[in-house]
Tab-separated table of C-alpha atoms and ligand atoms in Angstrom:
chain	number	residue	atom	x	y	z
A	170	MET	CA	-8.665	-22.649	-5.455
A	171	THR	CA	-5.939	-20.860	-3.479
A	172	SER	CA	-5.986	-20.680	0.075
A	173	GLY	CA	-4.924	-17.621	2.460
A	174	ASP	CA	-1.436	-17.685	2.439
A	175	GLU	CA	-0.640	-18.326	-1.001
A	176	VAL	CA	1.025	-15.255	-3.100
A	177	VAL	CA	2.116	-14.897	-6.786
A	178	VAL	CA	5.255	-13.076	-7.540
A	179	ALA	CA	4.491	-10.557	-10.180
A	180	LEU	CA	7.185	-8.095	-11.871
A	181	ASP	CA	6.321	-5.323	-14.242
A	182	VAL	CA	9.273	-4.648	-16.446
A	183	GLY	CA	10.083	-1.265	-18.006
A	184	GLY	CA	12.688	0.584	-20.163
A	185	THR	CA	13.776	2.298	-16.990
A	186	GLY	CA	12.227	0.566	-13.796
A	187	MET	CA	11.021	-2.785	-12.635
A	188	LYS	CA	7.999	-2.817	-10.585
A	189	CYS	CA	7.522	-6.046	-8.589
A	190	ALA	CA	5.281	-7.440	-6.132
A	191	LEU	CA	3.649	-10.335	-4.060
A	192	VAL	CA	0.110	-10.448	-4.914
A	193	ARG	CA	-2.843	-12.311	-2.940
A	194	PRO	CA	-5.327	-13.682	-5.320
A	195	ASP	CA	-7.652	-11.429	-4.442
A	196	GLY	CA	-5.343	-8.576	-5.932
A	197	THR	CA	-3.751	-6.745	-2.763
A	198	MET	CA	-0.200	-6.713	-2.728
A	199	VAL	CA	1.522	-7.783	0.494
A	200	HIS	CA	4.974	-6.605	-0.456
A	201	ALA	CA	6.452	-4.188	-3.231
A	202	GLU	CA	9.660	-3.445	-4.286
A	203	ARG	CA	11.420	-1.419	-6.949
A	204	HIS	CA	14.524	-2.083	-9.681
A	205	ALA	CA	16.308	-0.100	-12.024
A	206	THR	CA	16.445	-2.074	-15.420
A	207	GLU	CA	19.463	-0.440	-16.601
A	208	ALA	CA	18.602	-1.593	-20.010
A	209	ALA	CA	22.091	-0.391	-21.420
A	210	ARG	CA	23.595	-3.284	-19.931
A	211	GLY	CA	21.926	-5.137	-22.825
A	212	PRO	CA	19.221	-7.945	-22.563
A	213	GLU	CA	21.329	-10.902	-21.030
A	214	ALA	CA	22.039	-8.641	-18.055
A	215	VAL	CA	18.336	-7.223	-17.544
A	216	VAL	CA	17.178	-11.176	-17.862
A	217	GLY	CA	19.648	-12.190	-14.599
A	218	THR	CA	18.138	-9.090	-12.858
A	219	ILE	CA	14.905	-10.428	-13.638
A	220	LEU	CA	15.304	-13.711	-12.543
A	221	ASP	CA	17.124	-12.738	-9.474
A	222	VAL	CA	14.610	-10.343	-8.089
A	223	ALA	CA	11.596	-12.860	-8.998
A	224	GLU	CA	13.843	-15.860	-6.924
A	225	GLY	CA	14.567	-13.129	-4.092
A	226	LEU	CA	10.622	-12.526	-4.432
A	227	ALA	CA	10.069	-15.583	-3.654
A	228	GLY	CA	12.288	-16.070	-0.616
A	229	LYS	CA	10.677	-13.279	0.889
A	230	ALA	CA	7.261	-14.823	0.666
A	231	HIS	CA	8.579	-18.292	2.268
A	232	ALA	CA	10.719	-16.026	4.708
A	233	GLY	CA	7.026	-14.107	5.710
A	234	GLY	CA	4.854	-17.475	6.378
A	235	LEU	CA	3.653	-16.997	2.587
A	236	THR	CA	3.563	-19.573	-0.416
A	237	PRO	CA	4.453	-18.494	-3.668
A	238	VAL	CA	2.388	-20.382	-6.215
A	239	ALA	CA	3.143	-18.512	-9.545
A	240	CYS	CA	5.116	-16.024	-11.300
A	241	GLY	CA	3.775	-13.069	-13.505
A	242	ILE	CA	6.171	-11.005	-15.725
A	243	ALA	CA	5.231	-8.255	-18.093
A	244	VAL	CA	7.285	-6.887	-20.570
A	245	PRO	CA	7.049	-4.030	-23.444
A	246	GLY	CA	7.624	-4.715	-26.953
A	247	VAL	CA	6.225	-7.209	-28.985
A	248	VAL	CA	5.125	-10.686	-26.731
A	249	ASP	CA	4.093	-14.000	-27.602
A	250	GLU	CA	2.111	-14.791	-25.067
A	251	ALA	CA	1.246	-18.457	-25.860
A	252	ARG	CA	4.829	-19.010	-26.065
A	253	GLY	CA	6.258	-17.372	-23.477
A	254	VAL	CA	8.626	-15.421	-25.227
A	255	ALA	CA	9.452	-11.901	-25.052
A	256	VAL	CA	9.737	-11.523	-28.876
A	257	TRP	CA	11.006	-8.227	-29.565
A	258	SER	CA	11.735	-4.436	-27.320
A	259	ALA	CA	12.996	-1.155	-28.531
A	260	ASN	CA	13.838	-0.085	-24.897
A	261	VAL	CA	14.877	-3.341	-23.134
A	262	GLY	CA	16.662	-5.144	-26.340
A	263	PHE	CA	15.055	-8.377	-25.973
A	264	ARG	CA	14.868	-10.200	-28.810
A	265	ASP	CA	12.990	-14.146	-28.841
A	266	VAL	CA	14.261	-13.962	-25.064
A	267	PRO	CA	12.151	-17.679	-23.852
A	268	LEU	CA	11.683	-15.504	-20.595
A	269	ARG	CA	8.481	-17.707	-19.252
A	270	GLU	CA	10.664	-21.153	-19.465
A	271	LEU	CA	13.959	-19.187	-17.675
A	272	ALA	CA	11.934	-17.980	-14.818
A	273	ARG	CA	9.815	-21.408	-14.420
A	274	ARG	CA	13.099	-23.190	-13.990
A	275	ARG	CA	14.749	-20.716	-11.779
A	276	LEU	CA	11.472	-20.692	-9.370
A	277	GLY	CA	10.054	-23.869	-10.097
A	278	LEU	CA	6.827	-22.031	-10.477
A	279	PRO	CA	4.030	-21.695	-13.270
A	280	THR	CA	5.015	-19.226	-14.595
A	281	ALA	CA	3.180	-16.615	-17.163
A	282	LEU	CA	4.628	-13.776	-19.527
A	283	GLY	CA	2.701	-10.797	-21.007
A	284	HIS	CA	2.433	-7.628	-22.444
A	285	ASP	CA	3.199	-4.316	-20.289
A	286	VAL	CA	0.095	-2.672	-21.599
A	287	ARG	CA	-1.799	-5.794	-21.991
A	288	VAL	CA	-2.106	-6.667	-18.117
A	289	GLY	CA	-2.326	-3.139	-17.377
A	290	GLY	CA	-5.598	-3.223	-19.319
A	291	LEU	CA	-6.227	-6.589	-17.417
A	292	ALA	CA	-5.631	-5.322	-13.992
A	293	GLU	CA	-7.792	-2.107	-15.169
A	294	ALA	CA	-10.684	-4.107	-16.481
A	295	ARG	CA	-10.927	-6.314	-13.286
A	296	LEU	CA	-9.864	-4.659	-10.290
A	297	GLY	CA	-9.595	-0.839	-11.292
A	298	ALA	CA	-11.840	2.048	-13.746
A	299	GLY	CA	-13.264	-0.997	-15.730
A	300	ARG	CA	-14.474	-3.084	-13.270
A	301	ASP	CA	-17.834	-4.919	-13.775
A	302	THR	CA	-18.705	-3.684	-17.331
A	303	GLY	CA	-17.523	-6.607	-19.396
A	304	HIS	CA	-15.930	-4.522	-22.439
A	305	VAL	CA	-13.209	-2.339	-21.931
A	306	LEU	CA	-10.667	-0.657	-24.351
A	307	PHE	CA	-7.388	0.439	-22.158
A	308	VAL	CA	-5.428	2.967	-23.971
A	309	ALA	CA	-2.199	3.707	-22.326
A	310	ILE	CA	-0.637	7.310	-23.459
A	311	GLY	CA	2.824	7.814	-22.338
A	312	THR	CA	5.751	8.325	-24.426
A	313	GLY	CA	3.959	6.140	-27.232
A	314	ILE	CA	-0.043	5.245	-27.075
A	315	ALA	CA	-1.113	1.302	-27.108
A	316	ALA	CA	-4.328	-0.233	-26.137
A	317	ALA	CA	-5.514	-3.524	-25.071
A	318	HIS	CA	-9.262	-4.529	-25.723
A	319	VAL	CA	-10.598	-6.508	-22.609
A	320	VAL	CA	-13.446	-8.947	-22.554
A	321	GLY	CA	-14.800	-10.755	-20.075
A	322	GLY	CA	-11.206	-10.366	-18.294
A	323	SER	CA	-9.336	-11.491	-20.932
A	324	ALA	CA	-7.075	-9.563	-23.326
A	325	ALA	CA	-6.738	-10.938	-26.683
A	326	ALA	CA	-2.903	-10.871	-28.091
A	327	GLY	CA	-3.512	-11.005	-31.603
A	328	ALA	CA	-2.197	-13.767	-34.357
A	329	HIS	CA	1.322	-12.430	-33.855
A	330	GLY	CA	1.403	-10.659	-30.291
A	331	ALA	CA	1.128	-7.138	-31.765
A	332	ALA	CA	-2.523	-6.553	-31.227
A	333	GLY	CA	-3.725	-2.723	-29.414
A	334	GLU	CA	-0.911	-0.735	-31.636
A	335	ILE	CA	-3.539	2.176	-31.221
A	336	GLY	CA	-0.607	4.490	-31.371
A	337	HIS	CA	-0.158	3.746	-35.167
A	338	ILE	CA	-3.645	4.275	-36.491
A	339	LEU	CA	-2.879	6.901	-39.199
A	340	VAL	CA	-4.816	10.301	-38.131
A	341	ARG	CA	-2.702	12.942	-39.913
A	342	PRO	CA	-1.322	11.912	-43.248
A	343	GLU	CA	0.386	15.251	-43.560
A	344	GLY	CA	1.687	15.250	-39.959
A	345	PRO	CA	5.071	14.256	-37.782
A	346	ARG	CA	6.580	11.136	-38.805
A	347	CYS	CA	6.239	8.675	-36.276
A	348	GLY	CA	9.041	6.136	-34.422
A	349	CYS	CA	7.836	3.427	-36.645
A	350	GLY	CA	8.982	5.167	-39.821
A	351	ARG	CA	5.347	6.539	-41.130
A	352	PRO	CA	3.932	9.938	-41.001
A	353	GLY	CA	0.795	10.681	-39.334
A	354	CYS	CA	0.198	8.034	-36.582
A	355	LEU	CA	-1.689	8.920	-33.729
A	356	GLU	CA	1.323	8.680	-31.321
A	357	ALA	CA	3.321	10.901	-33.492
A	358	VAL	CA	0.615	13.745	-32.833
A	359	ALA	CA	-0.850	12.786	-29.397
A	360	SER	CA	1.477	11.066	-26.970
A	361	ALA	CA	2.688	12.953	-24.247
A	362	ALA	CA	6.415	13.141	-26.140
A	363	ALA	CA	4.356	14.070	-29.137
A	364	ILE	CA	2.504	16.993	-27.357
A	365	GLY	CA	5.997	18.189	-25.404
A	366	ARG	CA	7.928	18.481	-29.091
A	367	ARG	CA	4.899	19.878	-31.082
A	368	TYR	CA	4.780	22.946	-28.645
A	369	ALA	CA	8.956	23.209	-28.392
A	370	GLU	CA	8.981	23.589	-32.084
A	371	LEU	CA	5.982	26.412	-32.139
A	372	ALA	CA	7.034	28.174	-29.222
A	373	GLY	CA	11.133	27.364	-29.027
A	374	VAL	CA	10.395	26.294	-25.325
A	375	PRO	CA	11.026	22.616	-24.080
A	376	VAL	CA	8.058	21.480	-22.085
A	377	THR	CA	6.670	18.705	-20.709
A	378	ALA	CA	2.928	17.516	-21.940
A	379	ALA	CA	1.417	18.321	-18.101
A	380	GLU	CA	2.830	21.831	-18.405
A	381	VAL	CA	1.174	22.454	-22.407
A	382	ALA	CA	-1.891	20.916	-20.370
A	383	ASP	CA	-1.184	23.677	-17.415
A	384	ARG	CA	-0.474	26.515	-19.941
A	385	ALA	CA	-3.609	25.916	-21.893
A	386	VAL	CA	-5.884	25.773	-18.616
A	387	ALA	CA	-4.378	28.966	-17.964
A	388	GLY	CA	-5.387	30.467	-21.081
A	389	GLU	CA	-2.051	30.536	-23.304
A	390	PRO	CA	-3.211	30.454	-26.751
A	391	LEU	CA	-0.228	28.497	-28.397
A	392	ALA	CA	-0.504	26.019	-25.394
A	393	ASP	CA	-4.364	25.450	-25.947
A	394	ARG	CA	-3.880	25.040	-29.605
A	395	VAL	CA	-1.374	22.253	-29.070
A	396	TRP	CA	-3.462	20.221	-26.311
A	397	ARG	CA	-6.364	20.825	-28.661
A	398	GLU	CA	-4.620	19.226	-31.578
A	399	ALA	CA	-3.671	16.276	-30.000
A	400	VAL	CA	-7.428	16.074	-28.321
A	401	GLU	CA	-8.148	15.701	-31.490
A	402	ALA	CA	-6.192	13.347	-32.511
A	403	LEU	CA	-6.894	11.394	-29.827
A	404	ALA	CA	-11.007	11.567	-30.280
A	405	ASP	CA	-9.807	10.167	-34.146
A	406	GLY	CA	-8.069	7.602	-32.649
A	407	LEU	CA	-10.496	6.313	-29.978
A	408	ALA	CA	-13.395	6.485	-32.688
A	409	THR	CA	-11.775	4.285	-34.759
A	410	GLY	CA	-11.328	2.049	-31.477
A	411	GLN	CA	-14.904	2.112	-30.366
A	412	ALA	CA	-15.873	1.372	-34.463
A	413	LEU	CA	-13.853	-1.766	-34.129
A	414	PHE	CA	-14.909	-2.948	-30.130
A	415	ASP	CA	-18.023	-1.116	-29.073
A	416	VAL	CA	-16.560	-0.971	-25.779
A	417	ALA	CA	-18.693	-0.040	-22.675
A	418	THR	CA	-15.599	1.583	-21.090
A	419	ILE	CA	-12.793	3.514	-22.506
A	420	VAL	CA	-9.685	3.733	-19.377
A	421	ILE	CA	-7.225	6.599	-20.200
A	422	GLY	CA	-3.701	5.113	-18.044
A	423	GLY	CA	-0.023	6.165	-19.099
A	424	GLY	CA	1.270	9.564	-17.704
A	425	LEU	CA	-1.172	12.146	-20.009
A	426	ALA	CA	-4.171	10.653	-18.038
A	427	GLN	CA	-2.517	12.603	-14.674
A	428	ALA	CA	-4.201	15.484	-16.824
A	429	GLY	CA	-7.246	14.347	-15.258
A	430	PRO	CA	-10.649	16.447	-16.239
A	431	ARG	CA	-8.336	18.568	-18.789
A	432	LEU	CA	-7.681	15.876	-20.990
A	433	LEU	CA	-11.087	13.876	-20.432
A	434	ASP	CA	-13.512	16.905	-20.291
A	435	PRO	CA	-12.569	17.930	-24.045
A	436	LEU	CA	-11.689	14.146	-25.375
A	437	ARG	CA	-15.362	12.903	-24.084
A	438	ALA	CA	-16.733	16.197	-25.988
A	439	ALA	CA	-14.527	15.516	-29.217
A	440	LEU	CA	-15.507	11.605	-29.039
A	441	ARG	CA	-19.301	12.171	-29.139
A	442	GLU	CA	-19.086	14.575	-31.781
A	443	ARG	CA	-17.497	11.832	-34.341
A	444	LEU	CA	-19.669	8.948	-33.011
A	445	THR	CA	-22.872	8.577	-35.046
A	446	PHE	CA	-24.847	5.585	-34.777
A	447	HIS	CA	-21.943	3.882	-32.415
A	448	ARG	CA	-22.650	3.735	-28.627
A	449	GLU	CA	-21.000	6.577	-26.210
A	450	PRO	CA	-18.378	4.445	-24.366
A	451	ARG	CA	-17.626	5.326	-20.583
A	452	LEU	CA	-14.406	7.721	-21.041
A	453	VAL	CA	-12.777	7.287	-17.544
A	454	ALA	CA	-9.189	7.620	-16.150
A	455	ALA	CA	-7.071	4.462	-14.876
A	456	ALA	CA	-7.468	3.824	-11.334
A	457	LEU	CA	-4.362	1.665	-10.554
A	458	GLY	CA	-1.702	4.218	-11.539
A	459	ASP	CA	1.685	2.549	-12.444
A	460	GLU	CA	1.018	-0.781	-10.154
A	461	ALA	CA	-1.411	-1.556	-13.168
A	462	GLY	CA	1.522	-3.678	-15.009
A	463	CYS	CA	2.547	-5.655	-11.651
A	464	LEU	CA	-1.039	-6.719	-10.550
A	465	GLY	CA	-1.944	-7.656	-14.067
A	466	ALA	CA	1.028	-9.669	-14.187
A	467	ALA	CA	0.158	-11.208	-11.367
A	468	LEU	CA	-3.588	-11.829	-12.327
A	469	LEU	CA	-2.241	-13.407	-15.811
A	470	ALA	CA	-0.360	-15.665	-13.258
A	471	LEU	CA	-3.339	-16.768	-11.495
A	472	ASP	CA	-5.181	-17.553	-14.707
A	473	ALA	CA	-2.358	-19.704	-15.756
A	474	LEU	CA	-2.950	-21.707	-12.758
A	475	ASN	CA	-6.810	-22.072	-13.485
B	174	ZN	ZN1	3.907	4.377	-36.058
């Protein structure tokens, strides 16, 4: 086990920003910082920034009398966790980047590479809203929709690093076209981006999903209709998830989770209507906010040490 002055260098790399921290083995952050990803510079420049920031964090640990023992990095897209390769990412531009080896060489520390949503799920399942429940489905709803199935504290990546793409479950065959090219995927109907788009299409006014939720609560019929459509589609997706995984807890994260009970109360009811013999999971909001990915990257690094 690790001793009292040991920390892990953790980075959660997103399309726009990087959340970075020094994290103790018990999951407490001793230092946190944020940097711009500036993905438009291209993947090589982004990798350079990731390595510089990681090295800088290790230096800060030493300066503070702490010992960095490992590094964990979370990235979006398709991630081959076994080989430590960022295979593909639409918003950062990664194509087969051996990020784990690059960081290991630069820092001289054991390094783990993980998928942003899977490590976020790991953190929620072990430290957050799914704590102590064993079987957890973490669903992140933001620009897109993705999930992580966590059992006994670890998330399965799939044979090709692409498990958990719940956003591409077909829910509305006649629905809007998804970014993946097919019409009717869950995320084309119910992501935060899709909700905003749908309302704008019907009302001619561009608003965010959060505002659609506010207007729905205020009794505006159009907003109520758009919100309800999204909730029904989400319930279809979650019912499929529950049929596959039979989890104890579904944790809803991502930007849309900030709608709180305005999302969770109707979603819970709609999910209940869809379940027949399946047991109803607890449906809760994520507890760790946008720090989940960074904490999860730290957990992955600690797991790699053991
Ligand atoms: Zn799709």
